[in-house]
mmCIF file of C-alpha atoms in Angstrom:
data_model
loop_
_atom_site.group_PDB
_atom_site.id
_atom_site.type_symbol
_atom_site.label_atom_id
_atom_site.label_comp_id
_atom_site.label_asym_id
_atom_site.label_seq_id
_atom_site.Cartn_x
_atom_site.Cartn_y
_atom_site.Cartn_z
ATOM 1 C CA UNK A 121 0.000 0.000 0.000
ATOM 2 C CA UNK A 122 1.523 3.324 -1.031
ATOM 3 C CA UNK A 123 1.999 5.846 1.728
ATOM 4 C CA UNK A 124 -0.417 8.754 1.988
ATOM 5 C CA UNK A 125 0.229 11.458 -0.595
ATOM 6 C CA UNK A 126 -1.134 14.961 -0.110
ATOM 7 C CA UNK A 127 -0.800 17.533 -2.859
ATOM 8 C CA UNK A 128 -1.257 21.075 -1.575
ATOM 9 C CA UNK A 129 0.584 24.022 -3.078
ATOM 10 C CA UNK A 130 0.243 26.772 -0.490
ATOM 11 C CA UNK A 131 -0.113 27.018 3.243
ATOM 12 C CA UNK A 132 -0.918 29.717 5.701
ATOM 13 C CA UNK A 133 -1.943 29.906 9.310
ATOM 14 C CA UNK A 134 -5.633 29.491 9.995
ATOM 15 C CA UNK A 135 -7.544 32.319 11.638
ATOM 16 C CA UNK A 136 -7.211 32.193 15.411
ATOM 17 C CA UNK A 137 -10.918 32.527 16.037
ATOM 18 C CA UNK A 138 -14.200 31.532 14.446
ATOM 19 C CA UNK A 139 -17.807 32.557 14.996
ATOM 20 C CA UNK A 140 -19.282 30.892 18.048
ATOM 21 C CA UNK A 141 -22.202 28.507 17.626
ATOM 22 C CA UNK A 142 -25.334 28.783 19.679
ATOM 23 C CA UNK A 143 -25.656 26.736 22.825
ATOM 24 C CA UNK A 144 -27.400 23.965 20.885
ATOM 25 C CA UNK A 145 -25.031 24.152 17.914
ATOM 26 C CA UNK A 146 -27.997 24.619 15.587
ATOM 27 C CA UNK A 147 -27.334 28.091 14.160
ATOM 28 C CA UNK A 148 -23.869 27.812 12.709
ATOM 29 C CA UNK A 149 -23.153 30.304 9.945
ATOM 30 C CA UNK A 150 -21.099 29.588 6.844
ATOM 31 C CA UNK A 151 -17.916 31.626 6.440
ATOM 32 C CA UNK A 152 -18.176 33.825 3.324
ATOM 33 C CA UNK A 153 -15.330 34.400 0.904
ATOM 34 C CA UNK A 154 -13.555 31.095 1.504
ATOM 35 C CA UNK A 155 -10.838 30.405 -1.041
ATOM 36 C CA UNK A 156 -11.605 27.454 -3.298
ATOM 37 C CA UNK A 157 -7.971 26.630 -4.060
ATOM 38 C CA UNK A 158 -6.499 23.533 -2.380
ATOM 39 C CA UNK A 159 -4.480 24.668 0.606
ATOM 40 C CA UNK A 160 -3.054 23.169 3.751
ATOM 41 C CA UNK A 161 -3.108 25.692 6.533
ATOM 42 C CA UNK A 162 -0.789 25.768 9.475
ATOM 43 C CA UNK A 163 -2.154 24.583 12.804
ATOM 44 C CA UNK A 164 -0.991 24.104 16.349
ATOM 45 C CA UNK A 165 -1.372 21.038 18.549
ATOM 46 C CA UNK A 166 -1.044 21.553 22.270
ATOM 47 C CA UNK A 167 -1.267 19.163 25.186
ATOM 48 C CA UNK A 168 -0.124 19.585 28.763
ATOM 49 C CA UNK A 169 3.481 20.718 28.549
ATOM 50 C CA UNK A 170 3.829 20.258 24.777
ATOM 51 C CA UNK A 171 3.245 22.434 21.749
ATOM 52 C CA UNK A 172 4.056 21.987 18.090
ATOM 53 C CA UNK A 173 3.271 23.821 14.903
ATOM 54 C CA UNK A 174 2.485 22.361 11.512
ATOM 55 C CA UNK A 175 3.249 24.568 8.522
ATOM 56 C CA UNK A 176 4.072 22.624 5.390
ATOM 57 C CA UNK A 177 4.796 24.701 2.254
ATOM 58 C CA UNK A 178 5.694 21.828 -0.062
ATOM 59 C CA UNK A 179 4.327 20.411 -3.292
ATOM 60 C CA UNK A 180 3.714 16.978 -1.777
ATOM 61 C CA UNK A 181 3.949 15.383 1.626
ATOM 62 C CA UNK A 182 4.890 11.763 2.071
ATOM 63 C CA UNK A 183 4.124 10.278 5.457
ATOM 64 C CA UNK A 184 5.805 7.250 6.938
ATOM 65 C CA UNK A 185 5.300 4.093 4.929
ATOM 66 C CA UNK A 186 3.748 2.413 7.962
ATOM 67 C CA UNK A 187 0.229 1.121 7.315
ATOM 68 C CA UNK A 188 -0.045 -1.646 9.937
ATOM 69 C CA UNK A 189 -1.892 -1.331 13.220
ATOM 70 C CA UNK A 190 0.243 -0.739 16.290
ATOM 71 C CA UNK A 191 0.494 -3.434 18.977
ATOM 72 C CA UNK A 192 -2.265 -3.627 21.578
ATOM 73 C CA UNK A 193 -1.751 -1.412 24.623
ATOM 74 C CA UNK A 194 -3.561 -0.721 27.878
ATOM 75 C CA UNK A 195 -4.721 2.659 29.174
ATOM 76 C CA UNK A 196 -2.651 4.427 31.812
ATOM 77 C CA UNK A 197 -5.654 6.405 33.088
ATOM 78 C CA UNK A 198 -9.409 5.804 33.150
ATOM 79 C CA UNK A 199 -12.389 7.461 34.722
ATOM 80 C CA UNK A 200 -16.007 8.534 34.544
ATOM 81 C CA UNK A 201 -16.855 12.170 33.890
ATOM 82 C CA UNK A 202 -20.225 13.450 35.077
ATOM 83 C CA UNK A 203 -21.577 15.415 32.141
ATOM 84 C CA UNK A 204 -25.082 15.922 33.547
ATOM 85 C CA UNK A 205 -27.087 15.005 36.617
ATOM 86 C CA UNK A 206 -28.100 11.850 34.755
ATOM 87 C CA UNK A 207 -25.123 10.825 32.604
ATOM 88 C CA UNK A 208 -21.492 9.971 33.301
ATOM 89 C CA UNK A 209 -19.214 9.006 30.422
ATOM 90 C CA UNK A 210 -16.357 6.526 30.556
ATOM 91 C CA UNK A 211 -13.035 7.883 29.298
ATOM 92 C CA UNK A 212 -9.511 6.563 29.048
ATOM 93 C CA UNK A 213 -6.027 7.676 28.041
ATOM 94 C CA UNK A 214 -3.250 5.552 26.576
ATOM 95 C CA UNK A 215 0.012 6.057 24.730
ATOM 96 C CA UNK A 216 2.275 9.020 25.536
ATOM 97 C CA UNK A 217 0.931 11.150 28.387
ATOM 98 C CA UNK A 218 2.941 14.113 27.039
ATOM 99 C CA UNK A 219 2.158 13.377 23.398
ATOM 100 C CA UNK A 220 -0.034 14.982 20.801
ATOM 101 C CA UNK A 221 -3.681 14.442 21.785
ATOM 102 C CA UNK A 222 -6.113 12.589 19.540
ATOM 103 C CA UNK A 223 -9.745 11.854 20.399
ATOM 104 C CA UNK A 224 -11.458 8.773 18.929
ATOM 105 C CA UNK A 225 -15.195 9.123 18.249
ATOM 106 C CA UNK A 226 -16.904 5.743 18.004
ATOM 107 C CA UNK A 227 -19.749 4.750 15.720
ATOM 108 C CA UNK A 228 -23.347 3.740 16.097
ATOM 109 C CA UNK A 229 -24.324 5.881 17.851
ATOM 110 C CA UNK A 230 -24.334 3.405 20.705
ATOM 111 C CA UNK A 231 -21.478 1.102 19.672
ATOM 112 C CA UNK A 232 -18.989 2.128 22.362
ATOM 113 C CA UNK A 233 -15.210 1.824 22.172
ATOM 114 C CA UNK A 234 -12.897 -1.185 22.319
ATOM 115 C CA UNK A 235 -9.210 -1.733 22.944
ATOM 116 C CA UNK A 236 -8.556 -2.202 19.245
ATOM 117 C CA UNK A 237 -9.445 1.452 18.628
ATOM 118 C CA UNK A 238 -6.146 2.481 20.244
ATOM 119 C CA UNK A 239 -4.123 0.659 17.616
ATOM 120 C CA UNK A 240 -4.514 3.203 14.810
ATOM 121 C CA UNK A 241 -2.172 5.562 16.657
ATOM 122 C CA UNK A 242 1.558 5.467 17.442
ATOM 123 C CA UNK A 243 1.562 5.128 21.253
ATOM 124 C CA UNK A 244 5.007 6.716 21.529
ATOM 125 C CA UNK A 245 3.772 9.867 19.825
ATOM 126 C CA UNK A 246 0.054 10.223 20.517
ATOM 127 C CA UNK A 247 -1.859 10.846 23.701
ATOM 128 C CA UNK A 248 -4.828 8.628 22.790
ATOM 129 C CA UNK A 249 -8.211 9.539 24.260
ATOM 130 C CA UNK A 250 -11.175 7.186 23.923
ATOM 131 C CA UNK A 251 -14.587 7.672 25.504
ATOM 132 C CA UNK A 252 -17.976 5.981 25.380
ATOM 133 C CA UNK A 253 -20.792 8.311 24.354
ATOM 134 C CA UNK A 254 -23.922 8.663 26.481
ATOM 135 C CA UNK A 255 -25.585 5.320 27.147
ATOM 136 C CA UNK A 256 -22.908 3.312 25.282
ATOM 137 C CA UNK A 257 -20.182 0.944 26.428
ATOM 138 C CA UNK A 258 -19.154 1.617 30.024
ATOM 139 C CA UNK A 259 -20.983 4.943 30.261
ATOM 140 C CA UNK A 260 -23.925 5.210 32.644
ATOM 141 C CA UNK A 261 -26.866 4.788 32.634
ATOM 142 C CA UNK A 262 -26.670 2.043 30.022
ATOM 143 C CA UNK A 263 -28.763 2.402 26.834
ATOM 144 C CA UNK A 264 -30.427 5.533 28.241
ATOM 145 C CA UNK A 265 -32.142 7.810 25.702
ATOM 146 C CA UNK A 266 -32.981 10.710 28.004
ATOM 147 C CA UNK A 267 -30.777 13.773 27.521
ATOM 148 C CA UNK A 268 -29.095 11.980 24.654
ATOM 149 C CA UNK A 269 -28.761 14.125 21.524
ATOM 150 C CA UNK A 270 -26.018 15.082 19.103
ATOM 151 C CA UNK A 271 -25.632 18.439 20.815
ATOM 152 C CA UNK A 272 -25.354 16.793 24.238
ATOM 153 C CA UNK A 273 -22.475 14.730 22.831
ATOM 154 C CA UNK A 274 -20.809 17.804 21.323
ATOM 155 C CA UNK A 275 -20.932 19.449 24.752
ATOM 156 C CA UNK A 276 -19.545 16.259 26.339
ATOM 157 C CA UNK A 277 -16.527 16.290 24.020
ATOM 158 C CA UNK A 278 -15.778 19.854 25.069
ATOM 159 C CA UNK A 279 -16.199 18.992 28.747
ATOM 160 C CA UNK A 280 -13.797 16.079 28.334
ATOM 161 C CA UNK A 281 -11.252 18.249 26.499
ATOM 162 C CA UNK A 282 -11.292 20.786 29.310
ATOM 163 C CA UNK A 283 -11.238 18.061 31.967
ATOM 164 C CA UNK A 284 -8.039 16.665 30.418
ATOM 165 C CA UNK A 285 -6.495 20.155 30.026
ATOM 166 C CA UNK A 286 -6.109 19.844 26.264
ATOM 167 C CA UNK A 287 -5.939 22.899 24.008
ATOM 168 C CA UNK A 288 -6.338 21.335 20.541
ATOM 169 C CA UNK A 289 -6.602 17.765 19.396
ATOM 170 C CA UNK A 290 -6.760 15.611 16.311
ATOM 171 C CA UNK A 291 -10.342 14.373 15.822
ATOM 172 C CA UNK A 292 -10.768 10.829 14.445
ATOM 173 C CA UNK A 293 -14.174 9.309 13.661
ATOM 174 C CA UNK A 294 -15.810 6.763 11.392
ATOM 175 C CA UNK A 295 -19.404 6.061 10.389
ATOM 176 C CA UNK A 296 -21.541 7.806 13.064
ATOM 177 C CA UNK A 297 -18.167 8.906 14.442
ATOM 178 C CA UNK A 298 -17.699 10.921 11.235
ATOM 179 C CA UNK A 299 -21.112 12.553 11.819
ATOM 180 C CA UNK A 300 -20.159 13.521 15.340
ATOM 181 C CA UNK A 301 -16.673 14.615 14.254
ATOM 182 C CA UNK A 302 -18.206 16.989 11.716
ATOM 183 C CA UNK A 303 -20.794 18.315 14.182
ATOM 184 C CA UNK A 304 -18.139 18.875 16.860
ATOM 185 C CA UNK A 305 -15.569 20.382 14.513
ATOM 186 C CA UNK A 306 -18.089 22.738 12.938
ATOM 187 C CA UNK A 307 -19.155 23.837 16.433
ATOM 188 C CA UNK A 308 -15.609 24.207 17.819
ATOM 189 C CA UNK A 309 -13.186 24.616 14.899
ATOM 190 C CA UNK A 310 -10.724 26.502 17.080
ATOM 191 C CA UNK A 311 -10.169 23.364 19.181
ATOM 192 C CA UNK A 312 -9.508 21.052 16.218
ATOM 193 C CA UNK A 313 -5.967 20.594 14.896
ATOM 194 C CA UNK A 314 -6.811 18.040 12.223
ATOM 195 C CA UNK A 315 -9.544 15.600 11.213
ATOM 196 C CA UNK A 316 -9.516 11.964 10.061
ATOM 197 C CA UNK A 317 -12.868 10.657 8.813
ATOM 198 C CA UNK A 318 -13.957 7.223 7.592
ATOM 199 C CA UNK A 319 -17.231 5.902 6.148
ATOM 200 C CA UNK A 320 -18.967 9.253 5.827
ATOM 201 C CA UNK A 321 -22.446 9.478 7.303
ATOM 202 C CA UNK A 322 -24.311 12.781 7.514
ATOM 203 C CA UNK A 323 -27.653 11.364 8.672
ATOM 204 C CA UNK A 324 -29.611 12.680 5.716
ATOM 205 C CA UNK A 325 -32.976 11.127 4.889
ATOM 206 C CA UNK A 326 -31.679 9.455 1.737
ATOM 207 C CA UNK A 327 -28.908 7.778 3.754
ATOM 208 C CA UNK A 328 -31.334 6.404 6.340
ATOM 209 C CA UNK A 329 -33.780 5.280 3.648
ATOM 210 C CA UNK A 330 -31.017 3.540 1.678
ATOM 211 C CA UNK A 331 -30.028 1.266 4.537
ATOM 212 C CA UNK A 332 -33.176 0.871 6.626
ATOM 213 C CA UNK A 333 -36.024 1.160 4.111
ATOM 214 C CA UNK A 334 -34.854 0.260 0.600
ATOM 215 C CA UNK A 335 -31.627 0.091 -1.400
ATOM 216 C CA UNK A 336 -29.168 -2.032 0.530
ATOM 217 C CA UNK A 337 -31.830 -4.739 0.694
ATOM 218 C CA UNK A 338 -31.216 -5.396 -3.007
ATOM 219 C CA UNK A 339 -27.563 -6.235 -2.303
ATOM 220 C CA UNK A 340 -28.112 -8.299 0.862
ATOM 221 C CA UNK A 341 -31.604 -9.789 0.395
ATOM 222 C CA UNK A 342 -30.701 -12.791 2.550
ATOM 223 C CA UNK A 343 -29.725 -10.724 5.591
ATOM 224 C CA UNK A 344 -32.588 -8.306 4.919
ATOM 225 C CA UNK A 345 -35.259 -10.979 5.372
ATOM 226 C CA UNK A 346 -34.717 -11.356 9.119
ATOM 227 C CA UNK A 347 -34.725 -7.573 9.611
ATOM 228 C CA UNK A 348 -37.831 -7.194 7.412
ATOM 229 C CA UNK A 349 -39.797 -10.156 8.747
ATOM 230 C CA UNK A 350 -39.481 -9.010 12.360
ATOM 231 C CA UNK A 351 -41.958 -6.238 11.479
ATOM 232 C CA UNK A 352 -45.564 -7.038 10.481
ATOM 233 C CA UNK A 353 -46.300 -6.320 6.838
ATOM 234 C CA UNK A 354 -48.736 -3.508 7.611
ATOM 235 C CA UNK A 355 -45.953 -1.508 9.325
ATOM 236 C CA UNK A 356 -43.254 -1.974 6.703
ATOM 237 C CA UNK A 357 -43.749 1.409 5.082
ATOM 238 C CA UNK A 358 -41.604 2.813 7.923
ATOM 239 C CA UNK A 359 -39.142 0.302 9.368
ATOM 240 C CA UNK A 360 -37.309 2.855 11.517
ATOM 241 C CA UNK A 361 -40.579 3.917 13.149
ATOM 242 C CA UNK A 362 -41.745 0.336 13.604
ATOM 243 C CA UNK A 363 -38.491 -0.652 15.291
ATOM 244 C CA UNK A 364 -38.654 2.482 17.436
ATOM 245 C CA UNK A 365 -41.933 1.334 18.962
ATOM 246 C CA UNK A 366 -40.491 -2.065 19.826
ATOM 247 C CA UNK A 367 -37.147 -0.774 21.076
ATOM 248 C CA UNK A 368 -39.070 1.416 23.520
ATOM 249 C CA UNK A 369 -41.661 -1.185 24.521
ATOM 250 C CA UNK A 370 -42.356 -1.644 28.231
ATOM 251 C CA UNK A 371 -41.435 -5.323 27.891
ATOM 252 C CA UNK A 372 -37.646 -5.791 27.982
ATOM 253 C CA UNK A 373 -37.951 -9.031 26.033
ATOM 254 C CA UNK A 374 -39.569 -7.145 23.154
ATOM 255 C CA UNK A 375 -36.744 -4.599 23.306
ATOM 256 C CA UNK A 376 -34.109 -7.329 23.237
ATOM 257 C CA UNK A 377 -35.663 -9.162 20.311
ATOM 258 C CA UNK A 378 -35.931 -5.941 18.300
ATOM 259 C CA UNK A 379 -32.383 -4.935 19.186
ATOM 260 C CA UNK A 380 -31.026 -8.259 17.947
ATOM 261 C CA UNK A 381 -32.849 -7.988 14.601
ATOM 262 C CA UNK A 382 -31.726 -4.371 14.129
ATOM 263 C CA UNK A 383 -28.105 -4.992 15.133
ATOM 264 C CA UNK A 384 -27.657 -8.188 13.138
ATOM 265 C CA UNK A 385 -28.766 -6.441 9.949
ATOM 266 C CA UNK A 386 -25.959 -3.913 10.299
ATOM 267 C CA UNK A 387 -23.326 -6.438 11.347
ATOM 268 C CA UNK A 388 -24.166 -8.677 8.381
ATOM 269 C CA UNK A 389 -23.430 -5.845 5.951
ATOM 270 C CA UNK A 390 -20.366 -4.215 7.528
ATOM 271 C CA UNK A 391 -17.684 -6.006 5.518
ATOM 272 C CA UNK A 392 -17.134 -6.508 1.809
ATOM 273 C CA UNK A 393 -16.544 -10.196 2.607
ATOM 274 C CA UNK A 394 -18.414 -11.999 5.429
ATOM 275 C CA UNK A 395 -16.795 -11.670 8.848
ATOM 276 C CA UNK A 396 -17.855 -14.136 11.539
ATOM 277 C CA UNK A 397 -16.238 -12.175 14.373
ATOM 278 C CA UNK A 398 -18.368 -9.163 13.512
ATOM 279 C CA UNK A 399 -21.551 -11.229 13.539
ATOM 280 C CA UNK A 400 -20.754 -12.571 17.015
ATOM 281 C CA UNK A 401 -21.110 -9.093 18.515
ATOM 282 C CA UNK A 402 -24.840 -9.327 17.909
ATOM 283 C CA UNK A 403 -25.065 -12.207 20.379
ATOM 284 C CA UNK A 404 -24.249 -9.838 23.256
ATOM 285 C CA UNK A 405 -27.554 -8.572 24.682
ATOM 286 C CA UNK A 406 -25.949 -5.608 26.416
ATOM 287 C CA UNK A 407 -24.178 -4.440 23.271
ATOM 288 C CA UNK A 408 -27.186 -4.954 21.005
ATOM 289 C CA UNK A 409 -29.605 -3.157 23.307
ATOM 290 C CA UNK A 410 -27.507 0.016 23.537
ATOM 291 C CA UNK A 411 -26.524 -0.087 19.886
ATOM 292 C CA UNK A 412 -30.050 -0.494 18.531
ATOM 293 C CA UNK A 413 -31.900 1.741 21.000
ATOM 294 C CA UNK A 414 -29.508 4.677 20.746
ATOM 295 C CA UNK A 415 -28.994 4.390 16.988
ATOM 296 C CA UNK A 416 -32.711 4.223 16.295
ATOM 297 C CA UNK A 417 -33.371 7.106 18.709
ATOM 298 C CA UNK A 418 -31.025 9.349 16.761
ATOM 299 C CA UNK A 419 -32.435 8.294 13.402
ATOM 300 C CA UNK A 420 -36.082 8.847 14.406
ATOM 301 C CA UNK A 421 -35.046 12.340 15.502
ATOM 302 C CA UNK A 422 -33.095 13.048 12.285
ATOM 303 C CA UNK A 423 -29.853 13.378 14.190
ATOM 304 C CA UNK A 424 -31.274 16.368 16.057
ATOM 305 C CA UNK A 425 -30.114 18.538 13.162
ATOM 306 C CA UNK A 426 -32.234 21.563 12.151
ATOM 307 C CA UNK A 427 -32.040 20.650 8.462
ATOM 308 C CA UNK A 428 -31.314 17.599 6.322
ATOM 309 C CA UNK A 429 -28.109 19.062 4.871
ATOM 310 C CA UNK A 430 -26.927 20.778 8.043
ATOM 311 C CA UNK A 431 -23.415 19.304 8.136
ATOM 312 C CA UNK A 432 -22.761 20.030 4.467
ATOM 313 C CA UNK A 433 -24.190 23.532 4.801
ATOM 314 C CA UNK A 434 -21.671 24.346 7.530
ATOM 315 C CA UNK A 435 -18.569 22.676 6.114
ATOM 316 C CA UNK A 436 -17.042 26.092 5.319
ATOM 317 C CA UNK A 437 -16.361 26.437 9.038
ATOM 318 C CA UNK A 438 -13.756 23.658 8.869
ATOM 319 C CA UNK A 439 -12.310 23.884 5.372
ATOM 320 C CA UNK A 440 -9.168 25.528 6.789
ATOM 321 C CA UNK A 441 -8.479 22.448 8.960
ATOM 322 C CA UNK A 442 -6.184 19.733 7.503
ATOM 323 C CA UNK A 443 -8.232 16.582 6.955
ATOM 324 C CA UNK A 444 -8.207 13.119 5.442
ATOM 325 C CA UNK A 445 -11.372 11.320 4.300
ATOM 326 C CA UNK A 446 -11.182 7.526 3.858
ATOM 327 C CA UNK A 447 -14.073 5.757 2.141
ATOM 328 C CA UNK A 448 -14.641 2.135 1.152
ATOM 329 C CA UNK A 449 -15.846 1.945 -2.450
ATOM 330 C CA UNK A 450 -18.308 -0.850 -1.597
ATOM 331 C CA UNK A 451 -19.546 0.494 1.726
ATOM 332 C CA UNK A 452 -23.264 -0.352 1.698
ATOM 333 C CA UNK A 453 -24.007 1.035 5.175
ATOM 334 C CA UNK A 454 -22.628 4.496 4.444
ATOM 335 C CA UNK A 455 -22.505 4.441 0.645
ATOM 336 C CA UNK A 456 -19.947 6.529 -1.174
ATOM 337 C CA UNK A 457 -22.488 9.120 -2.312
ATOM 338 C CA UNK A 458 -22.118 10.855 1.050
ATOM 339 C CA UNK A 459 -18.321 10.857 1.003
ATOM 340 C CA UNK A 460 -18.464 12.185 -2.546
ATOM 341 C CA UNK A 461 -20.838 14.991 -1.552
ATOM 342 C CA UNK A 462 -18.508 15.926 1.300
ATOM 343 C CA UNK A 463 -15.485 15.778 -0.992
ATOM 344 C CA UNK A 464 -17.152 18.143 -3.473
ATOM 345 C CA UNK A 465 -18.025 20.576 -0.691
ATOM 346 C CA UNK A 466 -14.564 20.261 0.922
ATOM 347 C CA UNK A 467 -12.015 19.869 -1.892
ATOM 348 C CA UNK A 468 -9.123 20.814 0.401
ATOM 349 C CA UNK A 469 -9.484 17.571 2.362
ATOM 350 C CA UNK A 470 -7.474 14.622 1.066
ATOM 351 C CA UNK A 471 -9.948 12.053 -0.276
ATOM 352 C CA UNK A 472 -8.972 8.369 -0.328
ATOM 353 C CA UNK A 473 -11.258 5.747 -1.889
ATOM 354 C CA UNK A 474 -10.445 2.133 -1.013
ATOM 355 C CA UNK A 475 -11.260 0.000 -4.035
ATOM 356 C CA UNK A 476 -11.552 -3.318 -2.170
ATOM 357 C CA UNK A 477 -13.355 -2.354 1.033
ATOM 358 C CA UNK A 478 -16.813 -2.094 2.507
ATOM 359 C CA UNK A 479 -17.797 -0.225 5.668
ATOM 360 C CA UNK A 480 -15.589 -1.551 8.445
ATOM 361 C CA UNK A 481 -12.462 0.228 9.650
ATOM 362 C CA UNK A 482 -10.934 -3.222 10.129
ATOM 363 C CA UNK A 483 -10.759 -4.122 6.455
ATOM 364 C CA UNK A 484 -7.162 -4.250 5.274
ATOM 365 C CA UNK A 485 -7.125 -1.362 2.809
ATOM 366 C CA UNK A 486 -9.149 0.945 5.043
ATOM 367 C CA UNK A 487 -7.017 0.157 8.085
ATOM 368 C CA UNK A 488 -3.874 0.910 6.092
ATOM 369 C CA UNK A 489 -5.105 4.333 4.992
ATOM 370 C CA UNK A 490 -6.316 5.272 8.477
ATOM 371 C CA UNK A 491 -2.951 4.397 10.000
ATOM 372 C CA UNK A 492 -1.215 6.237 7.165
ATOM 373 C CA UNK A 493 -3.358 9.325 7.799
ATOM 374 C CA UNK A 494 -2.349 9.351 11.463
ATOM 375 C CA UNK A 495 1.285 8.887 10.423
ATOM 376 C CA UNK A 496 0.936 11.905 8.158
ATOM 377 C CA UNK A 497 -0.246 14.085 11.014
ATOM 378 C CA UNK A 498 2.520 12.703 13.198
ATOM 379 C CA UNK A 499 5.279 13.456 10.697
ATOM 380 C CA UNK A 500 3.837 16.851 9.882
ATOM 381 C CA UNK A 501 4.374 18.082 13.446
ATOM 382 C CA UNK A 502 7.658 19.746 14.268
#
């Protein structure tokens, strides 16, 4: 796999401040007069006791040739941060405590983090921050939908950044993590040093309809049958709504059955080639319940965005931030149309299409480009 190549011909330091969003992050304004030429602006990463500046006026940048995951490591610090009277989120730090900070935003929403998420980052260089979003993973209360919106999560990321005394960090997110990364970065661009996105999902109606109502069913009709047949025929005009009623039923057994059907549909379609380890995750009641309930909750509520194209409409707020977008060509969960739309709206970001990959970050080509992207940001610091 060739190392990451970025072709930018000019660079300059990004503005030190940006317009502030409203408290709910729902009234962001586009920045007028943005240059359309491809540029890589300078930026500063700061952690406790460390600062570095990136300013790269070269015709091309070649990162380290490394594309393999780093060895498994354990966190050196963990905790729960109370982000409201109801919710506390699990967080952890691993790698270099004095290194460049990177925050990993997991998918779903509701999937939670795992130890393997640390392996995209060089532990000798990066201060690696993982956290479980509200109701997911080790966060409490489990699978809770109250006070659980996109804008609550954006506020939680800021609370965690301040709690850990971080100035700016690299933001890394895939699938729903890319949605949240965009929402956070557009709300707080001054806190973001760089962005790595994978499997772009902007929670537009056509994206939800493709996977949960029609479209993907034509590619995976065998896996679709179990998801479809769980819902009576008279309710199949709106699968997301029908599942919502069952995932919020007073009977926990109804919730569990619905969560299994919902979760297994997604797990069966995550890889270009079948992956048995992925399918086994659906056997875990705790995982499936949080994953399905929280995911469906966000989808019924249209991501809590004020408009269908909200994230695209506000992309001008982050076009000055260095970014890499990695997309599997045959991703049927977050099909490439969304990554392409983002690429057209954000031509400055480096856009990498993996010709032999589906949705998962753990497919070989996608993994290689994600590691390479993080190596690029590592080698671009000085």
